[in-house]
């Protein structure tokens, strides 16, 4: 995952500067050893040499620390950018992705992976290098005492797995609670008007409090478990830190090594101890991210094909042939058959719940019948092929805030000014030309006309309209009807409010209640 989500150049430069900081493992104990040796030998010149070594060495360390911080920020930026754009790419181009999860994935899981995967991964690699340098220094100073320090200070790292499985489970529960909290909050905010209209504030406030409380409880549980794990590991570390110092003191007392060498090994052992402590902590944290990393394994695959090489296909005639469909033991259609000819205007009517919208989804290719088939010009097409020549207009047309009228219509396609002018004139939207749009500044009728303009601009031969006039006043409803019924495109429209005069305007009326 690390290779896929960060730039190789930034990673290499980060580790170059990290390697420079490893000099700290040598410079400080060497400096102190030289000072003590100069006292023992009473040679003042050695103090000046030690001072020079200290100044030059620490300058290199400062450069390493500055580069380390800068390129770590670059790594985080790389990881966040690539992870988020791959997630959003998957959301847009994968038919099975869930829109209710995407915001939580982008804002919660990416941040959690940054802190529980990316940060531990680079720190573990850095600590391993620092530890190796410290170990080499200790062994070259006094081989046997060096091994004693290495043995005791390796124990905390070997025990780093204590509690990691439980922490990993809590980490997964934490990610799930984050998603549930965000989904619940988004759901409540979206239904604000309904909540206030029916005075249901107390009920939904209680739902919000429960979701928030669950999320906070999971955060606390995660930190509690991590603290317990660290207390156990640090207790082992404390014991292992004392034993080699006592052994070193005895060896110095019996003149097996000099005082300067003992102090140098003691200082470098402090580095080893600190690095092993860091390793145990971050290895534990890294392991806790396993389930979250596994969840996003699909992002490591090759890039999703972003555009389908599908040309527009002739749809007509569309034949609904002996179609049967049931939902949860409720039969919606049984042996339903009819034909849609090019240019026809068809009204779908019937009681609420009789399957009008479901029939539109069948025609659009989003659903498959239990029995029978839907053919297009004698062929069976998949949903992507149908969508190339069809548009689906819902009750609430979506407006992309901050985009111009033209951008809301073209949706990224190249701009044909002549075609755009003809369409805007046809749907009576010339007055909005060149304007930036915001959904809350537009009427329902204007939004629906924009949706119709989209279908015309994208050369849709078939327009499926699902109760598009249900939320409009009489004036806007009549305008939308006039536009839809005078278009050359084929229209299949679900209508709820109608009379005989309204139905007479359509070429065919299909009553699903009969």
Tab-separated table of C-alpha atoms in Angstrom:
chain	number	residue	atom	x	y	z
A	1	UNK	CA	0.000	0.000	0.000
A	2	UNK	CA	2.875	2.363	0.820
A	3	UNK	CA	4.327	2.129	-2.707
A	4	UNK	CA	0.937	2.735	-4.341
A	5	UNK	CA	-0.030	5.797	-2.314
A	6	UNK	CA	3.146	7.870	-2.040
A	7	UNK	CA	5.623	9.308	-4.529
A	8	UNK	CA	8.862	7.295	-4.780
A	9	UNK	CA	10.971	10.468	-4.985
A	10	UNK	CA	9.525	11.852	-1.739
A	11	UNK	CA	9.998	8.506	0.027
A	12	UNK	CA	13.663	8.262	-1.041
A	13	UNK	CA	14.418	11.857	0.028
A	14	UNK	CA	12.621	11.288	3.336
A	15	UNK	CA	14.834	8.303	4.131
A	16	UNK	CA	17.984	10.154	3.055
A	17	UNK	CA	17.252	12.842	5.645
A	18	UNK	CA	16.242	10.167	8.161
A	19	UNK	CA	19.635	8.499	7.620
A	20	UNK	CA	21.345	11.816	8.403
A	21	UNK	CA	19.501	11.972	11.754
A	22	UNK	CA	20.939	8.543	12.607
A	23	UNK	CA	24.234	10.356	13.264
A	24	UNK	CA	22.678	11.306	16.601
A	25	UNK	CA	23.167	7.688	17.699
A	26	UNK	CA	26.945	8.166	17.333
A	27	UNK	CA	27.654	11.852	17.958
A	28	UNK	CA	26.272	12.294	21.482
A	29	UNK	CA	27.865	9.193	23.100
A	30	UNK	CA	31.130	9.825	21.204
A	31	UNK	CA	31.175	13.447	22.345
A	32	UNK	CA	30.588	12.554	26.014
A	33	UNK	CA	33.135	9.728	25.813
A	34	UNK	CA	35.767	12.126	24.407
A	35	UNK	CA	35.094	14.673	27.161
A	36	UNK	CA	35.383	12.068	29.946
A	37	UNK	CA	38.529	10.615	28.353
A	38	UNK	CA	40.088	14.119	28.219
A	39	UNK	CA	39.390	14.500	31.946
A	40	UNK	CA	40.929	11.101	32.680
A	41	UNK	CA	44.011	11.874	30.558
A	42	UNK	CA	43.994	15.591	31.468
A	43	UNK	CA	44.479	16.626	27.803
A	44	UNK	CA	42.763	19.983	27.097
A	45	UNK	CA	43.174	19.738	23.302
A	46	UNK	CA	40.803	16.767	23.267
A	47	UNK	CA	38.060	19.063	24.626
A	48	UNK	CA	38.422	21.373	21.609
A	49	UNK	CA	38.252	18.397	19.274
A	50	UNK	CA	35.112	17.223	21.076
A	51	UNK	CA	33.589	20.715	20.734
A	52	UNK	CA	34.295	20.759	16.979
A	53	UNK	CA	32.825	17.277	16.534
A	54	UNK	CA	29.729	18.308	18.510
A	55	UNK	CA	29.101	21.512	16.508
A	56	UNK	CA	29.586	19.931	13.063
A	57	UNK	CA	27.647	16.794	13.995
A	58	UNK	CA	24.673	18.699	15.385
A	59	UNK	CA	24.540	20.914	12.286
A	60	UNK	CA	24.152	17.764	10.184
A	61	UNK	CA	21.475	16.495	12.570
A	62	UNK	CA	19.546	19.792	12.308
A	63	UNK	CA	19.634	19.539	8.506
A	64	UNK	CA	18.396	15.950	8.737
A	65	UNK	CA	15.554	16.875	11.116
A	66	UNK	CA	14.422	19.767	8.901
A	67	UNK	CA	14.415	17.578	5.780
A	68	UNK	CA	12.681	14.780	7.677
A	69	UNK	CA	9.822	17.055	8.769
A	70	UNK	CA	9.429	18.590	5.306
A	71	UNK	CA	9.352	15.315	3.403
A	72	UNK	CA	7.124	13.626	5.972
A	73	UNK	CA	4.602	16.378	5.256
A	74	UNK	CA	5.059	15.543	1.551
A	75	UNK	CA	4.413	11.847	2.242
A	76	UNK	CA	1.219	12.671	4.149
A	77	UNK	CA	0.076	14.939	1.302
A	78	UNK	CA	0.820	12.186	-1.257
A	79	UNK	CA	-1.001	9.550	0.774
A	80	UNK	CA	-4.058	11.725	1.431
A	81	UNK	CA	-4.291	12.935	-2.169
A	82	UNK	CA	-3.859	9.545	-3.870
A	83	UNK	CA	-6.021	7.660	-1.360
A	84	UNK	CA	-8.875	10.152	-1.645
A	85	UNK	CA	-8.830	10.434	-5.415
A	86	UNK	CA	-8.738	6.627	-5.781
A	87	UNK	CA	-11.648	6.306	-3.345
A	88	UNK	CA	-13.658	8.923	-5.202
A	89	UNK	CA	-12.753	7.367	-8.549
A	90	UNK	CA	-14.055	4.032	-7.268
A	91	UNK	CA	-17.232	5.738	-6.004
A	92	UNK	CA	-17.939	7.365	-9.384
A	93	UNK	CA	-17.053	4.473	-11.685
A	94	UNK	CA	-18.103	1.442	-9.626
A	95	UNK	CA	-21.801	0.585	-9.741
A	96	UNK	CA	-21.683	-1.225	-6.372
A	97	UNK	CA	-20.266	1.659	-4.325
A	98	UNK	CA	-22.500	3.173	-1.647
A	99	UNK	CA	-22.908	6.929	-1.601
A	100	UNK	CA	-23.794	6.962	2.110
A	101	UNK	CA	-20.302	5.616	2.939
A	102	UNK	CA	-18.111	7.773	0.705
A	103	UNK	CA	-17.940	10.877	2.920
A	104	UNK	CA	-17.039	8.803	5.977
A	105	UNK	CA	-14.412	6.917	3.953
A	106	UNK	CA	-12.860	10.147	2.668
A	107	UNK	CA	-12.794	12.060	5.948
A	108	UNK	CA	-12.568	9.395	8.665
A	109	UNK	CA	-10.890	6.274	7.302
A	110	UNK	CA	-8.199	8.114	5.326
A	111	UNK	CA	-7.230	10.085	8.443
A	112	UNK	CA	-7.244	6.928	10.561
A	113	UNK	CA	-5.010	5.139	8.039
A	114	UNK	CA	-2.649	8.115	8.091
A	115	UNK	CA	-2.235	7.904	11.876
A	116	UNK	CA	-2.412	4.119	12.345
A	117	UNK	CA	-0.657	2.961	9.156
A	118	UNK	CA	1.404	5.599	7.321
A	119	UNK	CA	2.973	7.233	10.384
A	120	UNK	CA	3.868	3.920	12.112
A	121	UNK	CA	5.217	2.440	8.843
A	122	UNK	CA	7.762	5.206	8.221
A	123	UNK	CA	8.665	5.520	11.913
A	124	UNK	CA	9.266	1.759	12.169
A	125	UNK	CA	11.663	1.888	9.204
A	126	UNK	CA	13.375	4.961	10.682
A	127	UNK	CA	13.684	3.378	14.135
A	128	UNK	CA	15.114	0.153	12.719
A	129	UNK	CA	17.888	2.134	10.994
A	130	UNK	CA	18.610	4.221	14.096
A	131	UNK	CA	18.689	1.069	16.221
A	132	UNK	CA	21.111	-0.715	13.869
A	133	UNK	CA	23.529	2.239	14.002
A	134	UNK	CA	23.292	2.302	17.815
A	135	UNK	CA	23.860	-1.449	18.076
A	136	UNK	CA	26.934	-1.326	15.827
A	137	UNK	CA	28.358	1.497	17.965
A	138	UNK	CA	27.694	-0.425	21.194
A	139	UNK	CA	29.292	-3.637	19.870
A	140	UNK	CA	32.412	-1.876	18.615
A	141	UNK	CA	32.822	-0.103	21.966
A	142	UNK	CA	32.528	-3.291	24.061
A	143	UNK	CA	31.295	-6.441	22.399
A	144	UNK	CA	29.985	-8.385	25.412
A	145	UNK	CA	28.353	-5.506	27.218
A	146	UNK	CA	26.901	-4.419	23.889
A	147	UNK	CA	25.231	-7.805	23.462
A	148	UNK	CA	23.861	-7.663	26.992
A	149	UNK	CA	22.231	-4.297	26.248
A	150	UNK	CA	20.890	-5.541	22.904
A	151	UNK	CA	19.343	-8.637	24.494
A	152	UNK	CA	17.534	-6.802	27.276
A	153	UNK	CA	16.427	-3.879	25.127
A	154	UNK	CA	15.014	-6.195	22.453
A	155	UNK	CA	12.539	-7.721	24.908
A	156	UNK	CA	9.926	-4.898	24.698
A	157	UNK	CA	9.902	-5.146	20.893
A	158	UNK	CA	9.405	-8.924	21.086
A	159	UNK	CA	6.433	-8.295	23.381
A	160	UNK	CA	4.933	-5.625	21.131
A	161	UNK	CA	2.120	-7.930	20.025
A	162	UNK	CA	0.528	-7.879	23.479
A	163	UNK	CA	-3.123	-6.885	23.015
A	164	UNK	CA	-2.728	-6.170	19.291
A	165	UNK	CA	-5.601	-8.460	18.215
A	166	UNK	CA	-8.013	-6.802	20.608
A	167	UNK	CA	-6.800	-3.375	19.501
A	168	UNK	CA	-7.336	-4.337	15.844
A	169	UNK	CA	-10.911	-5.411	16.594
A	170	UNK	CA	-11.637	-2.157	18.426
A	171	UNK	CA	-10.084	-0.222	15.536
A	172	UNK	CA	-12.529	-1.885	13.113
A	173	UNK	CA	-15.452	-1.121	15.437
A	174	UNK	CA	-14.238	2.473	15.673
A	175	UNK	CA	-14.249	2.844	11.872
A	176	UNK	CA	-17.756	1.351	11.701
A	177	UNK	CA	-19.078	3.702	14.392
A	178	UNK	CA	-17.573	6.662	12.511
A	179	UNK	CA	-19.499	5.638	9.389
A	180	UNK	CA	-22.735	5.116	11.316
A	181	UNK	CA	-22.392	8.480	13.053
A	182	UNK	CA	-21.773	10.366	9.813
A	183	UNK	CA	-24.562	8.503	8.009
A	184	UNK	CA	-27.033	9.181	10.827
A	185	UNK	CA	-26.066	12.851	11.036
A	186	UNK	CA	-26.347	13.320	7.254
A	187	UNK	CA	-29.718	11.570	7.309
A	188	UNK	CA	-31.064	13.849	10.057
A	189	UNK	CA	-29.754	17.025	8.412
A	190	UNK	CA	-31.322	15.985	5.096
A	191	UNK	CA	-34.720	15.591	6.755
A	192	UNK	CA	-34.582	18.845	8.715
A	193	UNK	CA	-37.786	20.276	7.208
A	194	UNK	CA	-39.765	17.082	7.916
A	195	UNK	CA	-38.439	16.947	11.480
A	196	UNK	CA	-39.412	20.553	12.190
A	197	UNK	CA	-42.780	20.299	10.414
A	198	UNK	CA	-43.824	17.369	12.597
A	199	UNK	CA	-42.151	18.585	15.794
A	200	UNK	CA	-39.950	15.484	15.970
A	201	UNK	CA	-36.875	17.361	17.221
A	202	UNK	CA	-36.618	15.441	20.519
A	203	UNK	CA	-36.706	12.044	18.799
A	204	UNK	CA	-34.035	12.880	16.229
A	205	UNK	CA	-31.919	14.761	18.786
A	206	UNK	CA	-31.962	11.551	20.823
A	207	UNK	CA	-30.886	9.543	17.745
A	208	UNK	CA	-28.019	11.981	17.146
A	209	UNK	CA	-26.897	11.794	20.788
A	210	UNK	CA	-26.863	7.982	20.680
A	211	UNK	CA	-24.834	7.927	17.467
A	212	UNK	CA	-22.395	10.537	18.807
A	213	UNK	CA	-22.105	8.764	22.162
A	214	UNK	CA	-21.343	5.449	20.434
A	215	UNK	CA	-18.639	7.093	18.323
A	216	UNK	CA	-17.009	8.767	21.341
A	217	UNK	CA	-17.229	5.542	23.371
A	218	UNK	CA	-15.372	3.690	20.607
A	219	UNK	CA	-12.667	6.385	20.552
A	220	UNK	CA	-12.265	6.053	24.330
A	221	UNK	CA	-12.194	2.233	24.150
A	222	UNK	CA	-9.490	2.410	21.483
A	223	UNK	CA	-7.290	4.726	23.551
A	224	UNK	CA	-7.917	2.713	26.740
A	225	UNK	CA	-6.810	-0.521	25.077
A	226	UNK	CA	-3.782	1.166	23.543
A	227	UNK	CA	-2.859	2.592	26.967
A	228	UNK	CA	-3.192	-0.834	28.634
A	229	UNK	CA	-1.003	-2.390	25.946
A	230	UNK	CA	1.632	0.312	26.401
A	231	UNK	CA	1.626	0.022	30.209
A	232	UNK	CA	2.368	-3.701	29.949
A	233	UNK	CA	5.088	-3.175	27.348
A	234	UNK	CA	6.628	-0.226	29.216
A	235	UNK	CA	6.725	-2.259	32.453
A	236	UNK	CA	8.774	-4.895	30.672
A	237	UNK	CA	10.913	-2.121	29.195
A	238	UNK	CA	11.573	-0.576	32.624
A	239	UNK	CA	12.869	-3.864	34.031
A	240	UNK	CA	15.012	-4.561	30.980
A	241	UNK	CA	16.507	-1.053	31.125
A	242	UNK	CA	17.938	-1.447	34.638
A	243	UNK	CA	19.603	-4.872	34.398
A	244	UNK	CA	22.292	-4.070	31.753
A	245	UNK	CA	23.215	-0.818	33.521
A	246	UNK	CA	23.918	-2.745	36.727
A	247	UNK	CA	26.008	-5.286	34.802
A	248	UNK	CA	27.937	-2.460	33.112
A	249	UNK	CA	28.583	-0.810	36.467
A	250	UNK	CA	30.032	-4.053	37.837
A	251	UNK	CA	32.279	-4.459	34.776
A	252	UNK	CA	33.565	-0.892	35.185
A	253	UNK	CA	34.170	-1.450	38.907
A	254	UNK	CA	36.359	-4.475	38.125
A	255	UNK	CA	38.174	-2.586	35.302
A	256	UNK	CA	36.795	-4.662	32.438
A	257	UNK	CA	36.121	-1.361	30.604
A	258	UNK	CA	36.857	2.318	31.114
A	259	UNK	CA	34.471	4.839	32.626
A	260	UNK	CA	34.333	6.698	29.286
A	261	UNK	CA	33.348	3.503	27.452
A	262	UNK	CA	30.712	2.645	30.060
A	263	UNK	CA	29.120	6.108	29.802
A	264	UNK	CA	29.211	5.911	25.992
A	265	UNK	CA	27.519	2.485	26.012
A	266	UNK	CA	25.015	3.711	28.604
A	267	UNK	CA	24.077	6.690	26.417
A	268	UNK	CA	23.796	4.618	23.266
A	269	UNK	CA	21.792	2.050	25.220
A	270	UNK	CA	19.377	4.829	26.096
A	271	UNK	CA	18.954	5.396	22.357
A	272	UNK	CA	18.452	1.670	21.820
A	273	UNK	CA	15.899	1.540	24.624
A	274	UNK	CA	14.014	4.534	23.298
A	275	UNK	CA	13.990	3.141	19.758
A	276	UNK	CA	12.799	-0.286	20.918
A	277	UNK	CA	10.069	1.446	22.903
A	278	UNK	CA	9.092	3.407	19.783
A	279	UNK	CA	9.159	0.205	17.761
A	280	UNK	CA	6.937	-1.679	20.193
A	281	UNK	CA	4.421	1.181	20.283
A	282	UNK	CA	4.255	1.753	16.527
A	283	UNK	CA	4.363	-1.953	15.621
A	284	UNK	CA	1.346	-2.386	17.885
A	285	UNK	CA	-0.391	0.574	16.234
A	286	UNK	CA	0.553	-0.684	12.757
A	287	UNK	CA	-0.920	-4.111	13.482
A	288	UNK	CA	-4.156	-2.499	14.667
A	289	UNK	CA	-4.699	-1.054	11.176
A	290	UNK	CA	-4.705	-4.460	9.450
A	291	UNK	CA	-8.482	-4.811	9.113
A	292	UNK	CA	-8.839	-1.231	7.912
A	293	UNK	CA	-6.060	-1.787	5.351
A	294	UNK	CA	-7.708	-4.995	4.161
A	295	UNK	CA	-10.931	-3.076	3.594
A	296	UNK	CA	-9.170	-0.950	0.978
A	297	UNK	CA	-7.176	-3.677	-0.768
A	298	UNK	CA	-9.317	-3.087	-3.854
A	299	UNK	CA	-7.587	0.292	-4.308
A	300	UNK	CA	-4.285	-1.511	-4.928
A	301	UNK	CA	-5.652	-3.021	-8.116
A	302	UNK	CA	-5.182	-1.431	-11.515
A	303	UNK	CA	-6.993	1.825	-12.176
A	304	UNK	CA	-10.679	1.531	-12.888
A	305	UNK	CA	-11.597	2.002	-16.505
A	306	UNK	CA	-13.010	5.479	-16.488
A	307	UNK	CA	-14.847	5.597	-19.785
A	308	UNK	CA	-16.685	2.884	-21.614
A	309	UNK	CA	-16.124	2.726	-25.345
A	310	UNK	CA	-19.825	2.474	-26.085
A	311	UNK	CA	-21.467	4.212	-28.989
A	312	UNK	CA	-25.127	5.188	-29.001
A	313	UNK	CA	-27.334	2.262	-29.946
A	314	UNK	CA	-30.714	2.341	-31.652
A	315	UNK	CA	-33.323	1.501	-29.020
A	316	UNK	CA	-36.543	1.346	-30.987
A	317	UNK	CA	-38.822	-0.356	-30.973
A	318	UNK	CA	-38.577	-1.226	-27.281
A	319	UNK	CA	-40.540	-4.389	-26.530
A	320	UNK	CA	-41.602	-5.316	-23.009
A	321	UNK	CA	-42.355	-8.990	-23.593
A	322	UNK	CA	-44.344	-11.062	-21.040
A	323	UNK	CA	-42.515	-9.457	-18.122
A	324	UNK	CA	-43.185	-10.644	-14.568
A	325	UNK	CA	-41.609	-9.133	-11.469
A	326	UNK	CA	-42.246	-9.519	-7.761
A	327	UNK	CA	-40.777	-7.761	-4.768
A	328	UNK	CA	-40.870	-9.250	-1.260
A	329	UNK	CA	-43.666	-11.683	-2.236
A	330	UNK	CA	-45.650	-8.811	-3.769
A	331	UNK	CA	-46.362	-9.350	-7.467
A	332	UNK	CA	-45.895	-6.070	-9.342
A	333	UNK	CA	-46.223	-7.301	-12.936
A	334	UNK	CA	-47.406	-10.562	-14.407
A	335	UNK	CA	-47.109	-11.224	-18.148
A	336	UNK	CA	-46.912	-7.497	-18.881
A	337	UNK	CA	-46.382	-6.727	-22.573
A	338	UNK	CA	-46.337	-3.512	-24.585
A	339	UNK	CA	-44.298	-1.767	-27.260
A	340	UNK	CA	-42.616	1.654	-27.264
A	341	UNK	CA	-42.201	3.124	-30.736
A	342	UNK	CA	-39.840	5.900	-31.736
A	343	UNK	CA	-41.310	9.337	-30.984
A	344	UNK	CA	-44.232	8.014	-28.917
A	345	UNK	CA	-45.453	9.803	-25.802
A	346	UNK	CA	-46.550	7.236	-23.211
A	347	UNK	CA	-48.128	7.874	-19.807
A	348	UNK	CA	-47.781	5.363	-16.970
A	349	UNK	CA	-50.592	5.639	-14.433
A	350	UNK	CA	-51.887	3.580	-11.544
A	351	UNK	CA	-52.307	3.468	-7.797
A	352	UNK	CA	-49.412	4.235	-5.494
A	353	UNK	CA	-47.122	1.216	-5.131
A	354	UNK	CA	-48.305	-0.526	-8.291
A	355	UNK	CA	-44.812	-0.420	-9.816
A	356	UNK	CA	-44.749	2.621	-12.097
A	357	UNK	CA	-41.230	3.700	-11.083
A	358	UNK	CA	-40.116	0.071	-11.073
A	359	UNK	CA	-41.254	-0.256	-14.691
A	360	UNK	CA	-39.159	2.783	-15.612
A	361	UNK	CA	-36.163	1.108	-13.959
A	362	UNK	CA	-36.820	-2.031	-16.014
A	363	UNK	CA	-36.932	-0.033	-19.247
A	364	UNK	CA	-33.745	1.828	-18.213
A	365	UNK	CA	-31.977	-1.469	-17.592
A	366	UNK	CA	-31.412	-0.953	-13.871
A	367	UNK	CA	-33.573	-3.967	-12.993
A	368	UNK	CA	-34.025	-7.365	-14.600
A	369	UNK	CA	-37.422	-9.119	-14.706
A	370	UNK	CA	-38.070	-12.441	-12.988
A	371	UNK	CA	-39.625	-13.722	-16.211
A	372	UNK	CA	-39.827	-12.315	-19.708
A	373	UNK	CA	-37.509	-9.809	-21.317
A	374	UNK	CA	-37.072	-6.228	-22.479
A	375	UNK	CA	-35.526	-5.850	-25.937
A	376	UNK	CA	-34.287	-2.785	-27.778
A	377	UNK	CA	-34.511	-2.936	-31.580
A	378	UNK	CA	-34.559	-6.712	-31.172
A	379	UNK	CA	-31.498	-6.807	-28.903
A	380	UNK	CA	-30.976	-7.309	-25.180
A	381	UNK	CA	-28.796	-4.446	-23.930
A	382	UNK	CA	-27.080	-3.818	-20.607
A	383	UNK	CA	-27.730	-0.696	-18.542
A	384	UNK	CA	-24.659	1.163	-19.832
A	385	UNK	CA	-25.771	0.646	-23.436
A	386	UNK	CA	-29.304	1.841	-22.701
A	387	UNK	CA	-27.999	4.891	-20.813
A	388	UNK	CA	-26.040	6.004	-23.889
A	389	UNK	CA	-29.320	6.802	-25.641
A	390	UNK	CA	-31.668	7.448	-22.711
A	391	UNK	CA	-32.155	9.987	-19.919
A	392	UNK	CA	-33.881	9.434	-16.593
A	393	UNK	CA	-35.533	12.509	-15.057
A	394	UNK	CA	-36.573	12.301	-11.387
A	395	UNK	CA	-38.849	14.473	-9.249
A	396	UNK	CA	-35.910	16.410	-7.830
A	397	UNK	CA	-33.422	17.498	-10.446
A	398	UNK	CA	-29.936	17.883	-8.988
A	399	UNK	CA	-28.072	21.153	-9.502
A	400	UNK	CA	-24.293	21.309	-9.031
A	401	UNK	CA	-23.766	24.481	-7.012
A	402	UNK	CA	-21.110	26.892	-8.256
A	403	UNK	CA	-21.150	25.599	-11.840
A	404	UNK	CA	-22.570	27.676	-14.675
A	405	UNK	CA	-25.828	26.818	-16.416
A	406	UNK	CA	-23.860	25.519	-19.382
A	407	UNK	CA	-21.592	23.360	-17.171
A	408	UNK	CA	-24.643	21.947	-15.377
A	409	UNK	CA	-26.028	20.922	-18.761
A	410	UNK	CA	-22.898	19.674	-20.559
A	411	UNK	CA	-21.531	17.872	-17.453
A	412	UNK	CA	-17.981	18.009	-18.783
A	413	UNK	CA	-18.750	17.365	-22.443
A	414	UNK	CA	-17.291	19.765	-25.019
A	415	UNK	CA	-19.355	22.906	-25.542
A	416	UNK	CA	-21.342	23.386	-28.762
A	417	UNK	CA	-22.585	26.987	-28.578
A	418	UNK	CA	-25.110	26.700	-31.419
A	419	UNK	CA	-26.595	23.511	-29.994
A	420	UNK	CA	-26.690	25.041	-26.500
A	421	UNK	CA	-28.522	28.161	-27.720
A	422	UNK	CA	-31.151	26.054	-29.507
A	423	UNK	CA	-31.743	23.934	-26.404
A	424	UNK	CA	-31.921	26.896	-24.007
A	425	UNK	CA	-34.445	28.540	-26.311
A	426	UNK	CA	-36.518	25.360	-26.429
A	427	UNK	CA	-36.704	24.994	-22.633
A	428	UNK	CA	-36.989	28.745	-21.938
A	429	UNK	CA	-33.723	29.101	-20.003
A	430	UNK	CA	-31.990	31.827	-22.036
A	431	UNK	CA	-32.201	34.218	-19.078
A	432	UNK	CA	-29.852	31.973	-17.048
A	433	UNK	CA	-27.192	31.743	-19.754
A	434	UNK	CA	-23.700	32.313	-18.316
A	435	UNK	CA	-24.982	32.428	-14.721
A	436	UNK	CA	-23.476	30.428	-11.867
A	437	UNK	CA	-26.217	28.242	-10.424
A	438	UNK	CA	-27.164	27.407	-6.842
A	439	UNK	CA	-29.988	24.954	-6.277
A	440	UNK	CA	-31.616	26.928	-3.474
A	441	UNK	CA	-31.959	29.952	-5.790
A	442	UNK	CA	-33.908	28.068	-8.480
A	443	UNK	CA	-37.566	27.134	-8.660
A	444	UNK	CA	-38.699	23.549	-9.112
A	445	UNK	CA	-39.732	24.298	-12.677
A	446	UNK	CA	-36.339	25.790	-13.528
A	447	UNK	CA	-34.576	22.724	-12.127
A	448	UNK	CA	-36.725	20.384	-14.200
A	449	UNK	CA	-36.117	22.415	-17.348
A	450	UNK	CA	-32.370	22.171	-16.696
A	451	UNK	CA	-32.738	18.388	-16.426
A	452	UNK	CA	-34.637	18.292	-19.718
A	453	UNK	CA	-31.912	20.452	-21.294
A	454	UNK	CA	-29.324	17.898	-20.111
A	455	UNK	CA	-31.169	15.068	-21.832
A	456	UNK	CA	-31.431	17.074	-25.059
A	457	UNK	CA	-27.781	18.135	-25.040
A	458	UNK	CA	-26.626	14.545	-24.529
A	459	UNK	CA	-28.683	13.370	-27.540
A	460	UNK	CA	-31.083	11.163	-25.618
A	461	UNK	CA	-33.555	9.394	-27.909
A	462	UNK	CA	-35.573	8.173	-24.939
A	463	UNK	CA	-36.668	10.270	-21.955
A	464	UNK	CA	-37.952	8.494	-18.847
A	465	UNK	CA	-39.705	10.916	-16.492
A	466	UNK	CA	-40.711	9.851	-12.980
A	467	UNK	CA	-43.454	12.170	-11.633
A	468	UNK	CA	-41.403	15.203	-12.622
A	469	UNK	CA	-44.394	17.537	-12.130
A	470	UNK	CA	-45.460	16.178	-8.735
A	471	UNK	CA	-43.872	19.005	-6.724
A	472	UNK	CA	-44.624	21.850	-9.155
A	473	UNK	CA	-47.402	24.417	-9.183
A	474	UNK	CA	-49.923	24.457	-12.045
A	475	UNK	CA	-48.043	27.056	-14.100
A	476	UNK	CA	-44.690	25.254	-13.951
A	477	UNK	CA	-46.370	21.869	-14.382
A	478	UNK	CA	-48.029	23.038	-17.590
A	479	UNK	CA	-44.739	24.486	-18.901
A	480	UNK	CA	-42.910	21.198	-18.294
A	481	UNK	CA	-45.742	19.225	-19.948
A	482	UNK	CA	-45.669	21.457	-23.017
A	483	UNK	CA	-41.896	21.032	-23.345
A	484	UNK	CA	-41.919	17.246	-22.886
A	485	UNK	CA	-44.878	16.601	-25.174
A	486	UNK	CA	-43.530	18.730	-28.028
A	487	UNK	CA	-40.061	17.166	-28.060
A	488	UNK	CA	-39.260	14.790	-30.931
A	489	UNK	CA	-37.776	12.308	-28.434
A	490	UNK	CA	-39.705	9.309	-27.169
A	491	UNK	CA	-41.226	9.964	-23.748
A	492	UNK	CA	-42.326	7.496	-21.077
A	493	UNK	CA	-43.692	9.474	-18.148
A	494	UNK	CA	-45.073	8.434	-14.780
A	495	UNK	CA	-47.886	10.830	-13.866
A	496	UNK	CA	-49.876	11.017	-10.656
A	497	UNK	CA	-52.277	13.949	-11.091
A	498	UNK	CA	-54.228	13.807	-14.335
A	499	UNK	CA	-57.627	14.082	-15.972
A	500	UNK	CA	-59.048	12.884	-19.282
A	501	UNK	CA	-57.811	16.014	-21.047
A	502	UNK	CA	-54.266	15.403	-19.768
A	503	UNK	CA	-54.245	11.742	-20.812
A	504	UNK	CA	-55.565	12.650	-24.265
A	505	UNK	CA	-52.251	14.409	-25.003
A	506	UNK	CA	-50.345	11.095	-24.885
A	507	UNK	CA	-50.158	8.547	-27.689
A	508	UNK	CA	-50.559	5.675	-25.268
A	509	UNK	CA	-51.662	5.306	-21.645
A	510	UNK	CA	-50.629	2.240	-19.628
A	511	UNK	CA	-52.637	1.725	-16.436
A	512	UNK	CA	-50.693	-0.645	-14.165
A	513	UNK	CA	-53.611	-0.974	-11.741
A	514	UNK	CA	-55.698	-2.842	-14.313
